[in-house]
Coordinates of N, CA, C and O in Angstrom, one line a residue:
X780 N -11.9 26.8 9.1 CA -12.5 26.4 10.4 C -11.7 26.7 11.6 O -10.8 26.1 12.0
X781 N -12.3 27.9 12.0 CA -11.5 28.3 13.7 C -11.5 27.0 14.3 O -10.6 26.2 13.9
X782 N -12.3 26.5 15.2 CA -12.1 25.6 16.4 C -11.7 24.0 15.8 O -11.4 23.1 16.6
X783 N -11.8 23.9 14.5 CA -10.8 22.7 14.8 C -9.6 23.2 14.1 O -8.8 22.2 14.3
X784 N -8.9 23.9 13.5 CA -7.6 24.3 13.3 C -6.8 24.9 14.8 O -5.7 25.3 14.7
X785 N -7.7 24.9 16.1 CA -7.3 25.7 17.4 C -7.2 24.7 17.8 O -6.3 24.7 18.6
X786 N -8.1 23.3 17.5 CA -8.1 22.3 18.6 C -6.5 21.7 18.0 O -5.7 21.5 18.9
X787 N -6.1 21.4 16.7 CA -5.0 20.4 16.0 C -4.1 21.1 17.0 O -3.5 20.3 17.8
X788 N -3.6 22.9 17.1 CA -2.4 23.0 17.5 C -2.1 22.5 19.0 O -1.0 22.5 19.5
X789 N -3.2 21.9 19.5 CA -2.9 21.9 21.1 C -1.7 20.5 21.2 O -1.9 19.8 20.2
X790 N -0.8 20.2 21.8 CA -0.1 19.6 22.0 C -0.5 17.6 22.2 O -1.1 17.1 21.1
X791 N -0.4 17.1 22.7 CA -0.6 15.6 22.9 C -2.0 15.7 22.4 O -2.1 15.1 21.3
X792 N -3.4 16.3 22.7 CA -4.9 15.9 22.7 C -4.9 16.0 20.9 O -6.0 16.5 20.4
X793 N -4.1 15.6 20.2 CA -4.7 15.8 19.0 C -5.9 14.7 18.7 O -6.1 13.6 19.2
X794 N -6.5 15.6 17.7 CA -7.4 14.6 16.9 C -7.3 13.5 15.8 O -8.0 12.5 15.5
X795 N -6.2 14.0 15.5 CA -5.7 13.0 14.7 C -4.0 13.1 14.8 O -3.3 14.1 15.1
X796 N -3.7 11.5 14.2 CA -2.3 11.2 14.7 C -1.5 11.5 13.8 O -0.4 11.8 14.1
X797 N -2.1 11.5 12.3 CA -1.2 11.4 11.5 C -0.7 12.5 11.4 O -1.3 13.5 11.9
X798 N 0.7 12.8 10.7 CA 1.6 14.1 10.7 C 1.0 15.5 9.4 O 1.7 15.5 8.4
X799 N 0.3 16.3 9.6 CA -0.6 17.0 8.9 C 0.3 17.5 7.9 O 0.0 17.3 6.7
X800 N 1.4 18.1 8.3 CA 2.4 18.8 7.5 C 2.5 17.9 6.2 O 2.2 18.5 5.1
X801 N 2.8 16.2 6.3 CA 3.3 15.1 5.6 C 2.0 15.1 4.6 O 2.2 15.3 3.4
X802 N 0.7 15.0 5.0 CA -0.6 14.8 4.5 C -0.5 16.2 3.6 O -0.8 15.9 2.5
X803 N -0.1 18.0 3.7 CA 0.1 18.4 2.7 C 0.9 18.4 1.9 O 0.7 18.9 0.8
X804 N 1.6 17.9 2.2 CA 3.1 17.5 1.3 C 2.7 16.4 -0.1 O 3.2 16.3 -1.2
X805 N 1.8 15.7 0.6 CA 1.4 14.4 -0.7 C 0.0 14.9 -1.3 O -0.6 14.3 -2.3
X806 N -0.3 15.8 -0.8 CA -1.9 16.9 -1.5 C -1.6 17.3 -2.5 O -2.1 17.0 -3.6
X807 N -0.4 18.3 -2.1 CA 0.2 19.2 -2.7 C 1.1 18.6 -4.2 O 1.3 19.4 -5.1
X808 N 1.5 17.0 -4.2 CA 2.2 17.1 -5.1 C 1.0 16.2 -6.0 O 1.3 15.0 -6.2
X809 N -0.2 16.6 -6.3 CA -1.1 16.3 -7.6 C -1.3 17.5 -7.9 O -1.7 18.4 -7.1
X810 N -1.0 17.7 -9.6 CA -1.2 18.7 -10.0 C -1.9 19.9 -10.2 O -1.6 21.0 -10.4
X811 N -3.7 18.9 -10.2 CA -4.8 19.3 -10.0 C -5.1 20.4 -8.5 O -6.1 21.1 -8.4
X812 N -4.3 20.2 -7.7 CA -4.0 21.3 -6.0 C -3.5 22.1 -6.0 O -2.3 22.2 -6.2
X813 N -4.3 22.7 -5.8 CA -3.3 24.6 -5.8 C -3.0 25.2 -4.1 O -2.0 25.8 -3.7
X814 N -4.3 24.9 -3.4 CA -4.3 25.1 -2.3 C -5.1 24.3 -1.8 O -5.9 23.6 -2.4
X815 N -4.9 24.4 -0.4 CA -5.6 23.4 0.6 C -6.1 24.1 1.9 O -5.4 24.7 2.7
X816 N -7.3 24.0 1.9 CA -7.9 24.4 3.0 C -8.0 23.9 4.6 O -7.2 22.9 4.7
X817 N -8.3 24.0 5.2 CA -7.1 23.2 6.8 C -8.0 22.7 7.3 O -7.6 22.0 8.2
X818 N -9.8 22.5 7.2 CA -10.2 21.6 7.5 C -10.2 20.4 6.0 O -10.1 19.2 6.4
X819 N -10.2 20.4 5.0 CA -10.0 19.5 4.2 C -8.6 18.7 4.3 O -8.3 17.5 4.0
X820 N -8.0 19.5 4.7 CA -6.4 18.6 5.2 C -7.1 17.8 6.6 O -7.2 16.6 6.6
X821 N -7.5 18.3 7.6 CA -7.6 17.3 8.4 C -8.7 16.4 8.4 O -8.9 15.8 9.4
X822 N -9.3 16.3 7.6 CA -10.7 15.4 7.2 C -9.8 14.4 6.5 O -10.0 13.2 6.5
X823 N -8.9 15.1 5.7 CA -8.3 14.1 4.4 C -7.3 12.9 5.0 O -7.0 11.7 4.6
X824 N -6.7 13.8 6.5 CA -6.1 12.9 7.6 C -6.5 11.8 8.3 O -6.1 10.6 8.3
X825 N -7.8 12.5 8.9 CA -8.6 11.5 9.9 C -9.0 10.5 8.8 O -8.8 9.3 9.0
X826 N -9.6 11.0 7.6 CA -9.9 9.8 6.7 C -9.3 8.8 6.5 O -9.8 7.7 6.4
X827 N -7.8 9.0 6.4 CA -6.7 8.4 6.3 C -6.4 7.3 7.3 O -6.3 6.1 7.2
X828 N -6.2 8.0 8.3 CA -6.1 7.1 10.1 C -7.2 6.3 9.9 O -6.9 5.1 9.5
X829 N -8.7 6.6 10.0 CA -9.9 5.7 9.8 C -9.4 4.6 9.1 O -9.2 3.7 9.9
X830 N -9.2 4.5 7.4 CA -9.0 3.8 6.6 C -7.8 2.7 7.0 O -8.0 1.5 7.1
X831 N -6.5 3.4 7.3 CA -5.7 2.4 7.9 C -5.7 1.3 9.3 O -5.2 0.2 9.4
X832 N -6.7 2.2 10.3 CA -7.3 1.1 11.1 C -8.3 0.3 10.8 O -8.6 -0.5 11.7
X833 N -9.0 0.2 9.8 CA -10.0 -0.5 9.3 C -8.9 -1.2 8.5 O -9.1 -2.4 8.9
X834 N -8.0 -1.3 7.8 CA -7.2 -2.4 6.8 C -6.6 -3.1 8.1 O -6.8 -4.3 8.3
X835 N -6.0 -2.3 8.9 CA -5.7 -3.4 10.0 C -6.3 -4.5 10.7 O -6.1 -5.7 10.9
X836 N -7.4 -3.6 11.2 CA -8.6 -4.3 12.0 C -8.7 -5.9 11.1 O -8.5 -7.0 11.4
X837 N -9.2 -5.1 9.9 CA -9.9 -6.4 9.1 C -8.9 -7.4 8.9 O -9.2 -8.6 9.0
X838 N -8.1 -7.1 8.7 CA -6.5 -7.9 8.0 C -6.1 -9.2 9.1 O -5.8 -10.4 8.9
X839 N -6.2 -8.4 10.9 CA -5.8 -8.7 12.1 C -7.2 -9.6 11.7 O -7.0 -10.5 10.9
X840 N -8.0 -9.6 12.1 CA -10.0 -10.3 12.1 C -9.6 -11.4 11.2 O -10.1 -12.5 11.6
X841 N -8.7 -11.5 9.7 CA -9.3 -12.1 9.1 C -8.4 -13.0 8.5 O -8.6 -14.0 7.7
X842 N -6.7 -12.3 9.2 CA -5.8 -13.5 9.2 C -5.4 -14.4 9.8 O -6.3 -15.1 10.2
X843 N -3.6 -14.9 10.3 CA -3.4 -16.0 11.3 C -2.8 -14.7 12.6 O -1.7 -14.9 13.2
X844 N -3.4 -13.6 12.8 CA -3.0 -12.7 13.7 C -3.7 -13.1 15.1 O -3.0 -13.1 16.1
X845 N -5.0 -13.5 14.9 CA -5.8 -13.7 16.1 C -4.7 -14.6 16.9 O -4.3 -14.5 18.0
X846 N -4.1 -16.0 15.6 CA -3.6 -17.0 16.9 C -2.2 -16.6 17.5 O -1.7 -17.1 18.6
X847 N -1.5 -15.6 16.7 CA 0.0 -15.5 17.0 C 0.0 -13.9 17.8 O 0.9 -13.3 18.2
X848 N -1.4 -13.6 17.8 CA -2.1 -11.9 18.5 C -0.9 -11.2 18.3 O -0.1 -10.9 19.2
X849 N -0.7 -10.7 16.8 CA 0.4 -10.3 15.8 C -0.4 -9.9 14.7 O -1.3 -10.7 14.4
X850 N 0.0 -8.4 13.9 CA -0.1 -8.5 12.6 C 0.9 -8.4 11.4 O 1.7 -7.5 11.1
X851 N 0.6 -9.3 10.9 CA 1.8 -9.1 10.0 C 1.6 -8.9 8.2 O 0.5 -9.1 7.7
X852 N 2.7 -8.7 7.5 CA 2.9 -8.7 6.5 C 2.0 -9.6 5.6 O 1.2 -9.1 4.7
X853 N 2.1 -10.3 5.8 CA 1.2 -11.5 5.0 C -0.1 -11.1 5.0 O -0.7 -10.6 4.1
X854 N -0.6 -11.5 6.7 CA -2.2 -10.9 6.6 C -2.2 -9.6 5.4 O -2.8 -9.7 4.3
X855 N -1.4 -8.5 5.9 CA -2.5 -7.6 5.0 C -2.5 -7.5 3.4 O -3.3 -6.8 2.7
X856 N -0.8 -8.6 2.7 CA -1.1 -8.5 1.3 C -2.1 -9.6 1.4 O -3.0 -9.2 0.6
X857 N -2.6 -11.0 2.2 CA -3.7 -11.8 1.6 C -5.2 -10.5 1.9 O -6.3 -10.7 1.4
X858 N -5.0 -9.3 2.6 CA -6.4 -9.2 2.1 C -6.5 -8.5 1.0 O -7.5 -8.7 0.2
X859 N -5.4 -7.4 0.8 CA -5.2 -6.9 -0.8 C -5.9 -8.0 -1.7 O -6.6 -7.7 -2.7
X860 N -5.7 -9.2 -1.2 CA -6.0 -9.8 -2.7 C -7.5 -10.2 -2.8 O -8.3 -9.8 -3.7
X861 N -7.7 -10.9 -2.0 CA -8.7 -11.8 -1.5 C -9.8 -10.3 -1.1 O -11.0 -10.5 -1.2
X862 N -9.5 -9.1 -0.8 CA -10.8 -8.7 -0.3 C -11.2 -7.3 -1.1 O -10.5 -6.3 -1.1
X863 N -12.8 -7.8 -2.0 CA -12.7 -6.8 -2.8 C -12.9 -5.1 -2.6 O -12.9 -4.2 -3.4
X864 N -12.9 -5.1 -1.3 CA -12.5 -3.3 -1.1 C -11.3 -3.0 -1.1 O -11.0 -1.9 -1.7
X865 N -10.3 -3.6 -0.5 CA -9.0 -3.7 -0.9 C -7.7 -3.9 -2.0 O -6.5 -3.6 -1.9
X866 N -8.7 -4.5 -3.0 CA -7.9 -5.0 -3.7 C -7.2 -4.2 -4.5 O -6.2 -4.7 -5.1
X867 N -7.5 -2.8 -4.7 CA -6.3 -1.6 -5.7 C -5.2 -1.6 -5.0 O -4.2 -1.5 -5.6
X868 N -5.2 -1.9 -3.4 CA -3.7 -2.4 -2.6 C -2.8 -3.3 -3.1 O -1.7 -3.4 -2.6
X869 N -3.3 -4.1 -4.3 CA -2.7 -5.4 -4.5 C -1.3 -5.2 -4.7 O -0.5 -5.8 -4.0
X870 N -0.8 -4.2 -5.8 CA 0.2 -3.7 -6.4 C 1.4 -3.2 -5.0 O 2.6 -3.6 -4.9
X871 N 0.8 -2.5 -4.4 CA 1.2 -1.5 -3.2 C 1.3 -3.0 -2.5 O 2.0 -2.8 -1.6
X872 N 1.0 -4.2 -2.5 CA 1.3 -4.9 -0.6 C 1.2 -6.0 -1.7 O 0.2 -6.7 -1.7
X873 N 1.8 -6.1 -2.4 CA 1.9 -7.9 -3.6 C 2.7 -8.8 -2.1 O 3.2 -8.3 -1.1
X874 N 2.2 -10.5 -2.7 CA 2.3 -11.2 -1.4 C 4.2 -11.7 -1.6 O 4.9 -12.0 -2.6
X875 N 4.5 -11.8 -0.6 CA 5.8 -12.1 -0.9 C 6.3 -13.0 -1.0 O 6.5 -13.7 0.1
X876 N 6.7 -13.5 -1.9 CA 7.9 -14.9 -2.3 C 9.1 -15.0 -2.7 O 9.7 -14.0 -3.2
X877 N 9.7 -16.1 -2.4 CA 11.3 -16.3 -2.2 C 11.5 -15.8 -3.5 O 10.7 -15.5 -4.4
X878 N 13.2 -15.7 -3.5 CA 13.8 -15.2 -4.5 C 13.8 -16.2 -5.6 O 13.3 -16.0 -6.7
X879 N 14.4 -17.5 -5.1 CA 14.2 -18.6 -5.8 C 12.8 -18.8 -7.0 O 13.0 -18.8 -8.2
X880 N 11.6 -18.8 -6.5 CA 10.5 -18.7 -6.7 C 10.5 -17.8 -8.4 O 10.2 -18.2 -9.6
X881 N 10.9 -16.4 -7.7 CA 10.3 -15.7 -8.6 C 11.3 -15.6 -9.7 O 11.0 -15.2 -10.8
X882 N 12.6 -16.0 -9.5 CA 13.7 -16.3 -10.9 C 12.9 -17.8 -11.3 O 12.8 -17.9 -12.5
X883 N 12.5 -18.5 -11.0 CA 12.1 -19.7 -11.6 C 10.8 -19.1 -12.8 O 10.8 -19.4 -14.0
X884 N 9.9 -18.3 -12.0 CA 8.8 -17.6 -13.0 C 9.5 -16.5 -14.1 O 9.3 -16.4 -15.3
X885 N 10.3 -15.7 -13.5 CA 11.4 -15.2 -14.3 C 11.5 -16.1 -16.0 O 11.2 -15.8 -17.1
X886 N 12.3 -17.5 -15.0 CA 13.0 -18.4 -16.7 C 11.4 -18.7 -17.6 O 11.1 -18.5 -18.8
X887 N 10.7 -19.0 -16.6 CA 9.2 -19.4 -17.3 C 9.1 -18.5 -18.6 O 9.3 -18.6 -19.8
X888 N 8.4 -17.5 -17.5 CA 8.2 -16.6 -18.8 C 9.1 -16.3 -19.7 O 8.7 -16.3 -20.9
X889 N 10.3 -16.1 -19.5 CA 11.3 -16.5 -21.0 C 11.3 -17.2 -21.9 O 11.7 -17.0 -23.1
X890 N 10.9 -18.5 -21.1 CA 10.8 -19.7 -22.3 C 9.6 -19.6 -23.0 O 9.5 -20.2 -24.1
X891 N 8.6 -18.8 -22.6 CA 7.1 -18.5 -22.9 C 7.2 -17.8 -24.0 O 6.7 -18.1 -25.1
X892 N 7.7 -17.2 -23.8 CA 8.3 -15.3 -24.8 C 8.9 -15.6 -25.9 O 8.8 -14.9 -26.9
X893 N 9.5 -16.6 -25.8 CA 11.2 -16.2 -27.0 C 10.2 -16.8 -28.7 O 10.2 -16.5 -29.9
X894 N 9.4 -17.7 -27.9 CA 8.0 -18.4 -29.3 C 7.9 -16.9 -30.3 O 8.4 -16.8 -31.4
X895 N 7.1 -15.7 -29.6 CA 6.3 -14.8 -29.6 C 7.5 -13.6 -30.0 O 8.6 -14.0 -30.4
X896 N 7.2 -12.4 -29.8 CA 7.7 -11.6 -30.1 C 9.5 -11.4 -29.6 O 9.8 -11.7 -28.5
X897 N 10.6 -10.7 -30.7 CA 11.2 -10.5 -30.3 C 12.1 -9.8 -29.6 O 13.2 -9.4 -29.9
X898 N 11.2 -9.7 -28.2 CA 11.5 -8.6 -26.9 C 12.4 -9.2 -26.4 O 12.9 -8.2 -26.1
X899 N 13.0 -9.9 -26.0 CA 14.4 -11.0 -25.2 C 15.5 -10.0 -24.6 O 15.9 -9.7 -23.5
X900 N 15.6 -9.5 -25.9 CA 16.7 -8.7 -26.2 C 17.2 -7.4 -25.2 O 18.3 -7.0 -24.9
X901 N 16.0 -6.9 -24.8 CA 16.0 -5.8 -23.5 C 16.1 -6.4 -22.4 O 17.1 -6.2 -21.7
X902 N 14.9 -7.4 -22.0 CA 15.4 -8.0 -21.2 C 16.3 -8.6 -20.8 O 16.4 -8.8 -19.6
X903 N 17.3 -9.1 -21.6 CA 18.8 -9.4 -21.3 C 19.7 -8.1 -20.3 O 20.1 -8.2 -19.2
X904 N 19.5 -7.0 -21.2 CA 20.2 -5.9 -21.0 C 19.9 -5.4 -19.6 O 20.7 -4.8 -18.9
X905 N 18.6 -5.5 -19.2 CA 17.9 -5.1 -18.2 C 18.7 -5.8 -17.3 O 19.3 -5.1 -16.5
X906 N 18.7 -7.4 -17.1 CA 19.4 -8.2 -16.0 C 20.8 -7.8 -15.9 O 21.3 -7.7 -14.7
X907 N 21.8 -7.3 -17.1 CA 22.9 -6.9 -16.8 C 22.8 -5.7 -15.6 O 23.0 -5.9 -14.4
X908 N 22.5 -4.9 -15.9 CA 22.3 -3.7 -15.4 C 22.1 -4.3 -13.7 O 22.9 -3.8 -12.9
X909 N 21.2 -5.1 -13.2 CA 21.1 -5.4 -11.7 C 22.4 -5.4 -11.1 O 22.5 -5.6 -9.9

């Protein structure tokens, strides 16, 4: 595509914000890509930009952002969870809790485990290692 590969190089008027080079770089490393064509790179961009102001937008709409006119952390793992277009995010933006917390679920599930199979044993090894 001449005129939008003429329009990207122009300086500040870009069309899109995100860094094109970075967007082939993460194309490029699925194995199934051999090559990339320079309007599908910048479609795959803008799609991108699109998608991330829409996670915002909605996240900002639908958390405690409106009252603190802030977005933050929290909002966007509660919508990972809570919202079902989002939710393959869940993994990528899990909600965050204390340290405390999660060694307590940590012993849980140990005490859960040791009944059942005996896996213990790595996991020991594993905690050394931290």
């Amino acid at each position: 595509g001449g005129k939008m590969a003429a329009r990207l190089s122009g300086g500040e008027n870009r069309l899109v914000s995100l860094p094109l080079s970075r967007i082939r770089v993460i194309m490029k490393s699925s194995p199934e890509v051999s090559s990339i064509n320079q309007d599908a790179l910048f479609l795959t961009a803008k799609a991108t930009e699109l998608f991330v102001q829409y996670l915002a937008t909605y996240s900002y709409k639908h958390g405690r952002g409106k009252e603190k006119n802030a977005l933050t952390y929290s909002d966007l793992s509660h919508t990972a969870e809570e919202c079902e277009t989002f939710q393959f995010l869940a993994d990528i933006l899990p909600k965050k809790i204390l340290a405390s917390k999660y060694l307590k679920m940590l012993e849980k599930e140990k005490r859960d485990g040791e009944v059942g199979e005996g896996d213990e044993d790595e996991e020991e090894e594993d905690e050394d290692e931290a």
